[in-house]
Every structure is written in structure tokens, then in C-alpha cells.
């Protein structure tokens, strides 16, 4: 089997730990060929974001259309969109141009706490979400999408995962890294199946401050692994195993003065 080709539609991260840079590292580490279409150019480090230059929506579309006319894709990961116009342009691309599985990471706030999505763009991202095959919010993002308080227990996390899957009409992997405990439990929910469509994926809690880009890395790994196995639970298992190991080895890197990146190439260095 040839290496799958996976496209990231997302923003840049000059520090290399998140965004398109993290996506391309993840694709490569997992044996996929990575392509990228840029949506935004943040001025960013491990300590935060000082400014964002948004790519015009029509040019985001041109990037993707030009690529797809030449390169067959096996999966797409969508990350930071930044504005209403870009979110709407990407939604049109999913409907009209992209003919492969799509993973949406509804990026709203960075690990360092910087807002990466205009307030008025939240609704546009929620409108895009039903078009994706899998949506991967963290606790705060799921709360915003549902209009509720953030989950504080695993039971609340499971209820919110089911509620969001039913509201969007698509699969939701609600990440549990924000919850306290000895494990990090992500919850996969299928729409319209109630408790029968719910599955928990625990992983050991990793004691490190270097968590920059974890959401980008997980969603990229999910797109890559699904392109290989065509099974969402198996893709989640594989992607979580990769991210856990990358977190466990993150302290071997020394990048910046804030929360550093995970170690995407732990198996190679």
C-alpha cells in the first residue's frame, strides 16, 4: 500500500509546535505524505499569540482547488479557520470539492490561552461541523458549541459528547485532557445511537507542561490513521497511542519559555 496523502487546511505556527507545522510533522511521523493550505498567519510563540494575519477566503479556496486538481487526497484535517469568511469558504470546499474523509478540529483557543477564532466565527464553524466525518473539540470548545458549562466529570463529558454528536449529526471525539485525574479519557460518540454509540478511550496522564499543539497533533493523527484503516475506533486507538508517546517524550525537547511542543519524531530521533 502506498503512503496516504493527507491535506491540512489550517493556520501557521512559527514556533513549529502547532498548526500546519505540527500537522505536517504528524503526517510524516506516521508515514503519510502531507499537503497544506494556509488559512492564517499568526505571530506566535510557545508563550502566546501577538497578532494574526488572515488569508482571504477566496485564496484559501484557490489553494485547495489548485491542489485537488492535481493531487488525489485520502483524508483532510481542518484546523484553525480564524474568520467567518474562511469558515464559510472551507464549508463550500467540503461540499463541492473535497471527496474524502474530513476531520475537523474546531480550534478556538490556543494551549497558551490565546483566542484563535473571531467571536462571530463560532457559529460558522458550528455550521461547518456537520459536514465533517469526525469533530474533535476539547472541553471548552464543546461547551461553547453546546452553549453550556464545561464538563467537570467523565459522566458530564459523555453526556456532552452524545448531545453534540446528535446536534451536529456526525461523530464527535470529545477530548478529556482538561479533566483532572490519573487518566486522560477521550469519548467517541456516534449520532442517534444514545449510549450504544458511546466509547471511551483512556490513556495514562502524562506529567509534562509541554503540551503545545496536542489538539492539532491528535486530529492530524486521526486523519492519517483513518486513511489507513478506515475504522474510526481503531484510528482513535492508534492516534491516541501516538500522541501519548509524543507527550511522554516531550521533555526531551527544549523549545521556548512557555509550554513547549510534543515530540512528533520521538521514534526517529
Short mmCIF file of C-alpha atoms in Angstrom, two decimals:
data_model
loop_
_atom_site.label_atom_id
_atom_site.label_comp_id
_atom_site.label_asym_id
_atom_site.label_seq_id
_atom_site.Cartn_x
_atom_site.Cartn_y
_atom_site.Cartn_z
CA UNK A 1 0.00 0.00 0.00
CA UNK A 2 1.37 3.41 -0.95
CA UNK A 3 1.59 6.15 1.65
CA UNK A 4 -1.72 8.01 2.09
CA UNK A 5 -1.83 11.66 1.09
CA UNK A 6 -3.38 13.91 3.73
CA UNK A 7 -4.19 17.62 3.46
CA UNK A 8 -4.15 20.09 6.33
CA UNK A 9 -6.28 23.22 5.98
CA UNK A 10 -5.15 25.31 8.93
CA UNK A 11 -3.13 28.23 10.24
CA UNK A 12 0.61 28.51 10.67
CA UNK A 13 2.60 28.39 13.91
CA UNK A 14 6.06 29.96 13.62
CA UNK A 15 7.20 28.06 16.74
CA UNK A 16 6.53 24.79 14.90
CA UNK A 17 4.59 23.06 17.65
CA UNK A 18 1.02 23.55 16.47
CA UNK A 19 -0.91 24.43 13.32
CA UNK A 20 0.21 23.33 9.88
CA UNK A 21 3.76 22.71 11.08
CA UNK A 22 2.53 20.18 13.67
CA UNK A 23 0.18 18.63 11.12
CA UNK A 24 2.94 18.05 8.58
CA UNK A 25 5.23 16.61 11.26
CA UNK A 26 2.46 14.23 12.36
CA UNK A 27 1.67 13.10 8.81
CA UNK A 28 5.35 12.41 8.19
CA UNK A 29 5.94 10.63 11.51
CA UNK A 30 3.02 8.30 10.77
CA UNK A 31 4.13 7.54 7.22
CA UNK A 32 1.79 9.77 5.23
CA UNK A 33 2.55 12.39 2.60
CA UNK A 34 1.42 15.79 3.85
CA UNK A 35 -0.03 18.71 1.90
CA UNK A 36 -1.10 22.06 3.33
CA UNK A 37 -3.36 25.02 2.54
CA UNK A 38 -2.89 28.09 4.74
CA UNK A 39 -5.80 29.90 6.39
CA UNK A 40 -3.99 32.30 8.74
CA UNK A 41 -0.54 33.59 9.67
CA UNK A 42 -0.32 34.13 13.42
CA UNK A 43 2.64 35.81 15.10
CA UNK A 44 3.03 33.09 17.72
CA UNK A 45 5.48 31.50 20.12
CA UNK A 46 5.16 29.00 22.96
CA UNK A 47 4.08 31.94 25.13
CA UNK A 48 1.14 33.10 23.07
CA UNK A 49 -0.14 34.92 20.00
CA UNK A 50 0.60 38.61 19.43
CA UNK A 51 -1.21 39.04 16.11
CA UNK A 52 -2.99 37.19 13.29
CA UNK A 53 -2.97 37.95 9.56
CA UNK A 54 -5.90 36.15 7.92
CA UNK A 55 -5.67 34.70 4.43
CA UNK A 56 -8.52 35.95 2.18
CA UNK A 57 -11.27 33.30 1.83
CA UNK A 58 -11.08 33.28 -1.96
CA UNK A 59 -7.36 32.49 -1.81
CA UNK A 60 -7.94 29.66 0.67
CA UNK A 61 -10.32 28.18 -1.88
CA UNK A 62 -7.83 28.71 -4.71
CA UNK A 63 -5.11 26.88 -2.77
CA UNK A 64 -7.32 23.82 -2.27
CA UNK A 65 -8.81 23.78 -5.77
CA UNK A 66 -5.38 24.05 -7.36
CA UNK A 67 -4.09 21.17 -5.24
CA UNK A 68 -7.08 18.86 -5.71
CA UNK A 69 -6.96 19.33 -9.50
CA UNK A 70 -3.56 17.61 -9.40
CA UNK A 71 -3.21 15.55 -6.21
CA UNK A 72 -5.66 12.81 -5.09
CA UNK A 73 -6.32 13.03 -1.35
CA UNK A 74 -7.01 10.21 1.12
CA UNK A 75 -8.09 12.42 4.04
CA UNK A 76 -8.32 16.04 5.16
CA UNK A 77 -7.71 17.65 8.53
CA UNK A 78 -9.23 21.10 9.12
CA UNK A 79 -7.83 23.23 11.93
CA UNK A 80 -7.68 26.96 12.63
CA UNK A 81 -10.02 28.96 10.39
CA UNK A 82 -9.97 32.33 12.13
CA UNK A 83 -12.87 34.16 10.47
CA UNK A 84 -16.43 33.76 9.21
CA UNK A 85 -15.36 34.11 5.60
CA UNK A 86 -12.70 31.42 5.79
CA UNK A 87 -15.02 29.04 7.68
CA UNK A 88 -17.72 29.51 5.05
CA UNK A 89 -15.22 29.06 2.21
CA UNK A 90 -13.95 25.82 3.74
CA UNK A 91 -17.53 24.57 4.22
CA UNK A 92 -18.13 25.16 0.49
CA UNK A 93 -14.93 23.25 -0.30
CA UNK A 94 -16.07 20.25 1.77
CA UNK A 95 -19.44 20.26 -0.02
CA UNK A 96 -18.20 20.89 -3.55
CA UNK A 97 -14.54 19.89 -3.91
CA UNK A 98 -13.22 17.52 -1.23
CA UNK A 99 -14.25 13.90 -1.79
CA UNK A 100 -12.58 12.11 1.12
CA UNK A 101 -12.92 11.74 4.93
CA UNK A 102 -12.67 15.02 6.83
CA UNK A 103 -11.57 15.55 10.44
CA UNK A 104 -12.45 18.95 11.93
CA UNK A 105 -10.57 20.30 14.93
CA UNK A 106 -12.74 23.31 15.92
CA UNK A 107 -9.82 25.45 17.04
CA UNK A 108 -10.94 28.37 19.19
CA UNK A 109 -8.25 28.95 21.84
CA UNK A 110 -4.55 28.01 21.90
CA UNK A 111 -2.94 25.98 24.70
CA UNK A 112 -1.40 29.22 26.00
CA UNK A 113 -4.89 30.78 26.21
CA UNK A 114 -4.80 32.96 23.07
CA UNK A 115 -8.05 33.31 21.11
CA UNK A 116 -7.64 31.95 17.57
CA UNK A 117 -11.20 32.44 16.30
CA UNK A 118 -13.21 35.64 15.91
CA UNK A 119 -16.25 35.74 18.19
CA UNK A 120 -18.62 35.94 15.22
CA UNK A 121 -16.94 32.96 13.54
CA UNK A 122 -18.01 30.40 16.17
CA UNK A 123 -21.41 29.98 14.52
CA UNK A 124 -19.77 29.50 11.11
CA UNK A 125 -17.53 26.74 12.49
CA UNK A 126 -20.59 25.09 14.07
CA UNK A 127 -22.27 25.21 10.64
CA UNK A 128 -19.20 23.55 9.08
CA UNK A 129 -19.03 20.78 11.70
CA UNK A 130 -21.95 18.64 10.38
CA UNK A 131 -20.12 18.33 7.06
CA UNK A 132 -17.13 16.63 8.71
CA UNK A 133 -16.84 12.89 9.34
CA UNK A 134 -15.33 13.47 12.79
CA UNK A 135 -15.22 16.59 15.00
CA UNK A 136 -12.61 16.76 17.80
CA UNK A 137 -13.42 19.51 20.35
CA UNK A 138 -11.78 19.83 23.74
CA UNK A 139 -13.89 20.51 26.82
CA UNK A 140 -14.06 24.32 26.50
CA UNK A 141 -14.81 24.12 22.75
CA UNK A 142 -17.61 21.58 23.25
CA UNK A 143 -19.13 23.83 25.92
CA UNK A 144 -19.11 26.79 23.51
CA UNK A 145 -20.67 24.71 20.73
CA UNK A 146 -23.41 23.45 23.06
CA UNK A 147 -23.91 26.71 24.96
CA UNK A 148 -23.36 25.03 28.36
CA UNK A 149 -20.80 24.96 31.16
CA UNK A 150 -17.65 22.94 30.55
CA UNK A 151 -17.81 19.29 31.69
CA UNK A 152 -16.12 18.64 35.03
CA UNK A 153 -16.60 14.87 35.30
CA UNK A 154 -16.39 11.91 32.92
CA UNK A 155 -20.17 11.44 33.15
CA UNK A 156 -20.74 15.05 32.07
CA UNK A 157 -18.18 14.62 29.29
CA UNK A 158 -20.05 11.57 27.97
CA UNK A 159 -23.39 13.40 28.07
CA UNK A 160 -21.94 16.36 26.21
CA UNK A 161 -20.29 14.13 23.60
CA UNK A 162 -23.62 12.45 22.87
CA UNK A 163 -25.50 15.76 22.85
CA UNK A 164 -23.01 17.35 20.46
CA UNK A 165 -22.97 14.33 18.13
CA UNK A 166 -26.78 14.40 17.96
CA UNK A 167 -26.86 18.17 17.43
CA UNK A 168 -24.28 18.07 14.64
CA UNK A 169 -25.40 14.78 13.11
CA UNK A 170 -21.83 13.47 12.92
CA UNK A 171 -19.23 11.67 15.05
CA UNK A 172 -17.65 13.60 17.90
CA UNK A 173 -14.45 12.78 19.78
CA UNK A 174 -14.66 14.89 22.94
CA UNK A 175 -11.16 15.17 24.39
CA UNK A 176 -10.71 14.82 28.14
CA UNK A 177 -7.28 16.33 28.69
CA UNK A 178 -8.80 19.26 30.60
CA UNK A 179 -10.35 17.00 33.25
CA UNK A 180 -8.44 16.14 36.44
CA UNK A 181 -7.47 12.51 37.06
CA UNK A 182 -4.83 9.84 36.58
CA UNK A 183 -6.04 9.16 33.04
CA UNK A 184 -6.87 11.29 30.02
CA UNK A 185 -10.13 9.89 28.63
CA UNK A 186 -11.41 10.84 25.20
CA UNK A 187 -15.02 9.94 24.38
CA UNK A 188 -16.17 8.94 20.89
CA UNK A 189 -19.90 9.42 20.23
CA UNK A 190 -21.92 8.38 17.17
CA UNK A 191 -25.10 10.38 16.47
CA UNK A 192 -28.54 8.91 17.04
CA UNK A 193 -27.43 5.84 18.99
CA UNK A 194 -27.56 7.00 22.61
CA UNK A 195 -25.34 5.06 25.00
CA UNK A 196 -24.80 2.33 22.39
CA UNK A 197 -22.92 4.86 20.29
CA UNK A 198 -20.53 5.84 23.07
CA UNK A 199 -16.99 4.57 23.59
CA UNK A 200 -14.28 5.77 25.97
CA UNK A 201 -10.56 5.75 25.14
CA UNK A 202 -8.40 6.12 28.28
CA UNK A 203 -4.69 6.87 28.24
CA UNK A 204 -2.29 7.48 31.12
CA UNK A 205 -1.99 11.08 32.26
CA UNK A 206 1.42 12.44 31.21
CA UNK A 207 3.06 14.78 33.71
CA UNK A 208 4.56 17.42 31.41
CA UNK A 209 4.00 21.12 30.78
CA UNK A 210 4.95 20.67 27.15
CA UNK A 211 1.52 20.24 25.58
CA UNK A 212 1.66 22.85 22.82
CA UNK A 213 -0.12 21.53 19.73
CA UNK A 214 -1.74 18.45 21.25
CA UNK A 215 -5.10 19.11 19.56
CA UNK A 216 -3.53 19.71 16.16
CA UNK A 217 -1.39 16.60 16.52
CA UNK A 218 -4.28 14.34 17.55
CA UNK A 219 -6.62 15.46 14.76
CA UNK A 220 -3.84 15.05 12.17
CA UNK A 221 -3.04 11.59 13.50
CA UNK A 222 -6.74 10.68 13.32
CA UNK A 223 -6.97 11.72 9.67
CA UNK A 224 -3.80 9.78 8.84
CA UNK A 225 -4.77 6.62 10.68
CA UNK A 226 -8.31 6.61 9.26
CA UNK A 227 -6.86 6.89 5.76
CA UNK A 228 -5.03 3.63 6.53
CA UNK A 229 -7.58 1.53 8.44
CA UNK A 230 -10.99 3.05 7.52
CA UNK A 231 -12.30 2.40 11.02
CA UNK A 232 -12.87 5.28 13.44
CA UNK A 233 -12.42 3.43 16.77
CA UNK A 234 -9.20 1.84 15.53
CA UNK A 235 -8.00 5.20 14.22
CA UNK A 236 -8.68 6.75 17.63
CA UNK A 237 -6.74 3.98 19.38
CA UNK A 238 -3.73 4.44 17.09
CA UNK A 239 -3.80 8.24 17.18
CA UNK A 240 -4.03 8.36 20.97
CA UNK A 241 -1.14 5.93 21.32
CA UNK A 242 0.99 8.15 19.09
CA UNK A 243 0.07 11.34 20.97
CA UNK A 244 0.64 9.74 24.38
CA UNK A 245 4.15 8.65 23.38
CA UNK A 246 4.87 12.09 21.90
CA UNK A 247 3.82 13.67 25.21
CA UNK A 248 5.89 11.20 27.23
CA UNK A 249 8.99 12.21 25.25
CA UNK A 250 8.20 15.95 25.07
CA UNK A 251 10.59 16.85 27.91
CA UNK A 252 13.50 15.74 25.70
CA UNK A 253 12.97 18.89 23.63
CA UNK A 254 13.79 22.41 24.78
CA UNK A 255 11.80 24.90 22.71
CA UNK A 256 10.84 28.33 24.04
CA UNK A 257 9.97 29.53 27.53
CA UNK A 258 6.27 28.60 27.55
CA UNK A 259 4.55 25.23 27.11
CA UNK A 260 6.74 23.51 24.55
CA UNK A 261 5.70 21.17 21.73
CA UNK A 262 5.14 17.44 21.92
CA UNK A 263 7.90 15.31 20.39
CA UNK A 264 6.47 14.39 16.99
CA UNK A 265 9.57 12.46 15.94
CA UNK A 266 10.25 10.62 19.20
CA UNK A 267 10.51 7.32 17.31
CA UNK A 268 13.12 8.69 14.90
CA UNK A 269 15.48 10.89 16.92
#
